[in-house]
XYZ file of C-alpha atoms in Angstrom:
432
model
C 134.560 120.134 145.361
C 135.649 123.675 144.476
C 139.475 124.972 144.183
C 140.864 128.562 144.851
C 141.085 130.842 141.797
C 144.797 131.418 140.280
C 143.684 135.038 139.890
C 143.290 135.433 143.757
C 139.931 135.122 143.923
C 138.520 134.846 147.052
C 135.668 133.199 145.307
C 135.567 129.023 144.367
C 136.288 127.851 140.822
C 133.640 125.105 139.806
C 134.020 123.334 136.032
C 131.102 125.028 133.944
C 128.471 123.216 132.212
C 128.556 123.161 127.821
C 125.741 125.192 128.352
C 126.214 127.487 130.397
C 127.763 130.521 128.538
C 124.988 129.804 125.835
C 122.441 130.116 128.378
C 124.334 133.224 130.027
C 124.806 134.627 126.237
C 121.052 134.351 124.765
C 119.907 137.163 127.181
C 122.190 139.689 125.750
C 121.730 137.802 122.091
C 119.576 140.643 120.424
C 120.061 143.775 122.591
C 118.035 146.769 120.953
C 119.342 149.304 118.735
C 119.459 152.298 119.863
C 117.532 154.474 116.934
C 116.516 158.029 116.496
C 114.213 159.869 114.028
C 113.974 160.467 111.238
C 115.101 156.479 110.214
C 114.338 154.030 107.642
C 113.875 150.581 109.223
C 113.698 147.934 106.026
C 112.944 144.402 107.185
C 112.843 141.041 105.515
C 112.246 136.937 106.817
C 112.719 134.429 104.240
C 111.322 130.728 104.617
C 114.387 128.587 104.750
C 115.207 124.730 105.765
C 118.570 123.557 107.549
C 120.578 123.584 103.781
C 118.878 126.344 102.427
C 120.057 128.441 106.462
C 123.718 126.545 106.349
C 124.019 127.958 103.092
C 123.000 131.469 103.747
C 125.086 131.585 107.314
C 128.525 131.090 104.533
C 127.452 133.174 101.900
C 127.377 135.697 105.226
C 130.382 135.161 106.539
C 131.847 135.675 102.732
C 130.244 139.136 102.943
C 131.026 140.155 106.720
C 135.090 139.285 105.431
C 134.521 140.778 102.072
C 134.083 144.515 104.394
C 136.479 143.689 106.150
C 134.376 142.373 109.066
C 134.249 139.018 110.822
C 131.179 137.190 110.313
C 128.811 135.137 112.452
C 130.813 131.945 114.855
C 130.318 128.540 114.578
C 126.604 127.692 115.552
C 125.433 131.455 115.771
C 122.181 132.744 115.486
C 122.159 136.275 115.116
C 124.986 138.510 113.378
C 125.720 142.699 113.268
C 127.225 144.552 111.098
C 127.799 147.965 109.728
C 126.366 147.832 106.220
C 125.750 152.319 104.100
C 126.272 154.413 107.109
C 123.655 152.352 108.678
C 123.320 148.603 111.348
C 122.747 145.061 108.998
C 121.193 142.479 111.298
C 121.123 138.464 110.540
C 118.823 136.267 112.742
C 117.844 132.287 112.053
C 115.376 131.207 113.501
C 113.911 127.512 113.390
C 112.223 127.691 109.784
C 113.057 131.468 108.703
C 115.621 133.538 109.022
C 115.209 137.529 108.996
C 117.688 140.271 107.451
C 116.656 143.749 109.240
C 119.112 147.222 107.987
C 118.267 150.754 109.761
C 119.582 153.887 108.055
C 119.656 157.275 108.237
C 116.796 159.080 106.096
C 117.898 162.956 104.217
C 114.286 163.628 103.057
C 111.283 164.994 104.916
C 108.833 163.196 102.381
C 107.353 159.541 104.027
C 108.381 157.186 102.292
C 110.016 158.590 99.659
C 112.457 157.057 97.922
C 114.466 154.075 99.224
C 117.818 154.997 99.952
C 120.210 153.841 97.564
C 122.831 152.145 100.260
C 120.403 150.028 101.588
C 121.711 146.330 101.315
C 119.101 144.505 99.429
C 120.424 145.072 96.105
C 121.379 143.280 93.059
C 124.479 141.430 94.801
C 122.026 140.132 97.799
C 121.237 136.698 97.622
C 117.829 135.790 99.144
C 118.312 132.691 101.607
C 114.858 131.251 100.654
C 111.373 132.624 99.417
C 110.614 135.362 101.096
C 107.098 135.651 103.522
C 107.630 138.619 105.209
C 108.484 142.228 104.063
C 108.442 145.488 105.570
C 109.292 149.132 105.473
C 109.159 151.321 108.788
C 110.059 155.214 108.526
C 110.443 156.855 112.396
C 109.940 159.541 112.535
C 109.310 163.075 114.400
C 106.011 164.132 115.511
C 103.805 165.808 113.321
C 101.515 168.471 113.274
C 99.965 167.425 109.567
C 97.706 164.426 108.464
C 99.364 164.312 105.083
C 101.113 160.777 106.462
C 97.572 159.248 105.824
C 97.832 159.644 101.963
C 100.159 156.658 102.517
C 97.863 154.130 103.542
C 94.615 152.792 102.850
C 91.710 154.035 104.685
C 89.856 150.965 104.537
C 92.346 149.219 107.168
C 94.597 151.886 108.664
C 95.031 151.975 112.255
C 96.551 154.178 114.235
C 97.619 153.085 118.103
C 99.818 154.511 120.200
C 102.072 152.760 122.535
C 104.153 152.979 126.130
C 101.301 154.997 127.214
C 101.174 157.410 124.473
C 104.799 158.162 124.031
C 104.554 157.098 120.331
C 102.369 156.628 117.744
C 102.691 153.574 114.767
C 100.179 153.646 112.172
C 99.764 150.943 109.285
C 97.079 149.575 107.033
C 98.974 145.745 106.938
C 99.012 145.779 103.434
C 102.074 145.639 100.302
C 103.057 149.287 98.862
C 104.392 148.920 94.659
C 107.350 147.774 96.007
C 105.701 144.767 97.854
C 106.548 146.311 101.261
C 104.362 146.410 104.500
C 104.166 150.217 105.607
C 104.485 151.035 108.809
C 104.839 154.444 109.995
C 106.196 155.130 113.944
C 105.839 158.918 115.064
C 108.321 159.428 118.593
C 107.427 161.611 120.972
C 109.377 161.257 124.159
C 110.708 157.638 123.527
C 114.452 157.459 124.724
C 116.946 155.923 121.914
C 116.644 152.720 123.207
C 113.039 152.504 123.783
C 112.101 153.526 120.317
C 114.760 150.817 119.133
C 113.227 148.252 121.556
C 109.303 149.264 119.852
C 110.955 148.988 116.248
C 111.789 145.726 116.982
C 108.903 144.414 118.499
C 106.554 146.236 115.606
C 108.872 143.824 112.936
C 108.204 141.061 114.899
C 104.517 141.154 115.510
C 104.228 141.525 111.285
C 106.815 138.525 111.068
C 104.836 136.566 113.670
C 101.125 136.813 112.620
C 102.636 136.905 109.038
C 103.630 132.869 110.381
C 100.859 132.262 112.646
C 98.492 133.201 109.411
C 100.167 129.669 107.567
C 98.543 127.198 109.491
C 95.273 128.855 108.103
C 96.210 127.217 104.818
C 96.720 124.132 106.309
C 94.007 123.724 108.067
C 92.349 124.551 104.691
C 94.124 122.106 102.794
C 92.990 119.161 105.039
C 89.204 119.880 105.221
C 88.590 117.959 102.168
C 90.669 115.499 103.148
C 89.101 115.212 106.452
C 85.129 115.344 105.282
C 86.830 112.309 103.152
C 87.343 110.277 106.038
C 84.865 110.620 108.133
C 82.321 109.896 105.545
C 84.160 106.798 104.610
C 84.066 106.131 108.918
C 80.081 106.533 108.379
C 79.984 104.155 105.480
C 82.267 101.797 106.885
C 80.723 101.580 110.136
C 77.497 101.062 108.439
C 78.441 98.165 106.605
C 79.867 96.388 109.568
C 76.366 96.065 110.857
C 75.532 94.015 107.831
C 78.840 91.909 107.204
C 78.783 88.228 109.118
C 81.192 86.688 106.808
C 84.928 86.719 108.436
C 86.081 87.285 104.925
C 84.039 90.127 104.451
C 84.473 91.411 108.219
C 88.653 90.805 106.756
C 88.118 93.209 104.346
C 86.455 95.779 106.274
C 89.423 95.538 108.770
C 91.898 96.017 105.905
C 89.925 99.242 105.215
C 89.951 100.750 107.959
C 93.417 99.977 108.818
C 94.560 102.112 106.052
C 92.534 104.921 106.524
C 93.473 104.805 110.009
C 97.432 104.847 108.726
C 96.377 108.143 106.187
C 94.416 110.236 109.138
C 97.631 109.836 111.129
C 100.492 110.471 108.235
C 98.521 114.121 107.315
C 98.021 114.154 111.464
C 101.539 114.175 111.760
C 102.509 116.292 108.969
C 100.435 118.880 109.969
C 101.133 119.095 114.098
C 103.877 120.691 113.478
C 102.414 123.389 111.670
C 99.413 123.831 114.046
C 101.408 123.826 116.845
C 104.053 126.371 115.613
C 101.124 128.559 114.213
C 99.633 128.745 118.473
C 103.406 129.431 119.026
C 103.148 133.079 116.532
C 100.175 134.060 117.871
C 100.881 133.838 121.962
C 104.259 135.737 120.440
C 101.808 138.704 118.773
C 99.902 138.692 121.974
C 102.902 139.024 123.971
C 104.563 141.703 121.726
C 101.186 143.980 122.279
C 101.060 143.436 125.754
C 104.427 144.905 125.981
C 103.873 147.729 123.589
C 100.835 148.642 126.167
C 99.321 149.706 122.634
C 95.812 150.937 122.399
C 93.431 152.392 120.040
C 94.196 156.320 118.788
C 91.571 158.615 119.914
C 89.354 157.767 117.238
C 90.882 155.145 115.039
C 91.163 151.542 114.913
C 93.857 149.653 117.005
C 96.671 147.097 115.532
C 95.774 144.257 118.081
C 91.717 144.894 116.878
C 92.132 144.597 113.791
C 94.875 141.557 113.348
C 92.753 139.716 116.112
C 89.488 139.909 113.733
C 91.338 137.751 110.929
C 94.388 135.761 113.427
C 91.332 134.877 116.404
C 89.173 132.704 113.247
C 92.098 131.636 111.797
C 93.955 130.160 115.122
C 90.247 128.807 115.840
C 89.870 126.809 112.299
C 93.229 125.302 113.188
C 92.427 123.745 116.838
C 89.277 122.602 115.138
C 90.673 120.804 112.351
C 93.151 119.487 115.291
C 90.095 118.559 116.889
C 88.980 116.869 113.869
C 91.567 114.894 113.666
C 92.016 113.710 117.138
C 87.864 112.517 117.425
C 88.274 110.726 114.084
C 91.604 108.580 115.429
C 89.116 108.045 118.516
C 86.717 106.580 116.517
C 88.898 104.551 113.634
C 90.216 103.224 116.816
C 86.981 101.754 118.562
C 85.856 100.621 114.751
C 88.962 99.226 114.300
C 88.476 97.667 117.851
C 85.451 96.798 117.767
C 85.869 94.688 114.223
C 89.635 93.269 115.217
C 87.641 91.436 118.279
C 84.696 90.080 115.777
C 86.913 88.496 113.169
C 89.198 87.144 116.338
C 85.875 85.750 117.796
C 84.975 84.214 114.530
C 88.666 83.251 113.787
C 88.416 81.265 117.175
C 85.317 79.636 116.274
C 86.639 78.851 113.189
C 89.524 77.249 115.008
C 87.040 75.718 117.969
C 85.498 74.000 115.307
C 88.541 72.743 113.669
C 89.962 71.352 116.758
C 87.219 69.558 116.759
C 87.221 67.821 113.653
C 91.057 66.760 114.408
C 89.808 64.857 117.556
C 87.093 63.421 116.174
C 89.698 62.244 113.120
C 92.017 61.712 115.939
C 89.796 58.957 117.623
C 88.609 57.254 113.881
C 92.583 57.129 113.425
C 93.273 55.798 116.373
C 90.307 53.515 115.938
C 92.126 52.169 113.266
C 95.464 51.768 114.785
C 94.159 49.348 117.132
C 91.991 47.438 114.190
C 95.433 47.126 112.098
C 97.571 46.457 114.965
C 95.028 43.235 115.886
C 95.301 42.346 112.561
C 99.356 42.682 112.713
C 99.260 40.553 115.628
C 97.139 37.852 113.890
C 99.323 38.323 110.809
C 102.430 37.807 112.672
C 101.533 34.840 114.289
C 100.188 32.533 111.331
C 103.809 33.910 109.962
C 105.766 32.269 112.769
C 103.407 29.498 113.363
C 104.022 28.711 109.924
C 107.786 28.884 110.558
C 106.923 26.592 113.858
C 105.290 23.778 111.389
C 107.933 23.869 108.731
C 110.569 23.441 111.894
C 108.702 20.891 113.309
C 108.250 18.466 110.249
C 111.646 18.654 109.337
C 113.201 18.112 112.848
C 110.729 15.040 112.939
C 112.228 13.836 109.319
C 115.577 14.394 110.660
C 115.021 11.878 113.629
C 114.614 14.275 116.464
C 112.133 13.270 119.187
C 109.524 15.641 118.463
C 105.900 14.618 118.625
C 103.097 15.039 116.206
C 103.725 18.157 114.109
C 100.408 18.997 113.652
C 100.001 18.621 117.705
C 103.406 20.981 118.109
C 101.685 23.490 115.713
C 98.440 23.350 117.247
C 100.332 24.116 121.131
C 102.479 26.545 119.633
C 99.768 28.673 118.309
C 98.350 30.646 121.652
C 102.207 30.726 122.925
C 103.176 32.795 119.821
C 99.582 34.857 119.809
C 100.260 35.908 123.691
C 103.898 36.573 123.021
C 103.646 38.854 119.567
C 100.796 40.918 121.471
C 102.764 41.579 124.501
C 105.705 42.730 122.463
C 103.340 44.419 119.917
C 101.855 46.025 123.224
C 105.632 46.831 124.630
C 106.347 48.955 121.524
C 103.092 50.956 121.404
C 104.033 52.067 125.343
C 107.379 53.130 124.483
C 106.236 55.253 121.631
C 103.599 57.106 123.755
C 106.773 57.322 126.340
C 108.661 59.113 124.292
């Protein structure tokens, strides 16, 4: 039950969830920076694993401390610091890390010499392999068309965003410095709206590049999947002709090995294909948020990218579908072959049991024969002992009738007694 607040608040205080602060703070985690023209924005994205991300955060903390500031908090995934008259922003994501810097431009030359005060010089340490590099320039509207000279006309896209409040041009190609150029002319956007458009344009370039990674994974898997399909067709054809248990077991082993290889490849590519779909959806969402449309007589960014992104995503989906179909076919073939092997093993076991039953019956008959012979043999020895006793008693003067008669009379009695003892012993063993 809630208790009254110590500061006199009329509302009770409750025990907060450990995730409350993180959830509430996530909404304000990446605020749009207010930007005014002219401005240059340089954006890099690096692929980073968990160890690389940890080392990068430690390096950023040292950088912040060396400049008299505080580094990112423990567990933080974003941080900003003033740098070179502008702002350096750092963000960590699931598989990549971004550095974005914006600074003022002191010249009217579009895409002129890079500002000397940017942070990506010799002292900068890249956290991982570079994947995305962008140079975006924010300018006021210009009447001259000379800006087109900075782009490849064969892939130039010119779009209007926010219902014509700004114009964005890019050709998605790298310049001599290895950066993708994006030029934005602001007509009547506010500073915050301008910052929002810039951030979303950078996200479009970042996520469309990340989405394409799935295509190369699909291309890598295609020959392997084709090999699996050919091997499965060959083995299912052999299943029709294989009848011996050894041949079926060998086929089952090969099918199991093929299924293991297929599942290993599918498991390794699941994250990549899932991530590519997610990145593609983010790109589409950013275009919808920007309200992007083609400038009169021009090609829009969304139209240009969809010509390559859409087939790439369909290729990834096709590879996933082929993997799933192969997995189902392998499972059915393995089940069918395992059933055949089990039936053959049951037939062998039934024949073995029948053979064992016949052997057991023969052993029982032999045992009964041996028991009969043993009764006769034991009776013979016992009767011989009685004969010796009768003769010895007669010679000793004991009242013993004729020894031969005594021995003969003892034969049936001894035989019955030995037979009864043997039968009793066998019955006790049967009970145990």
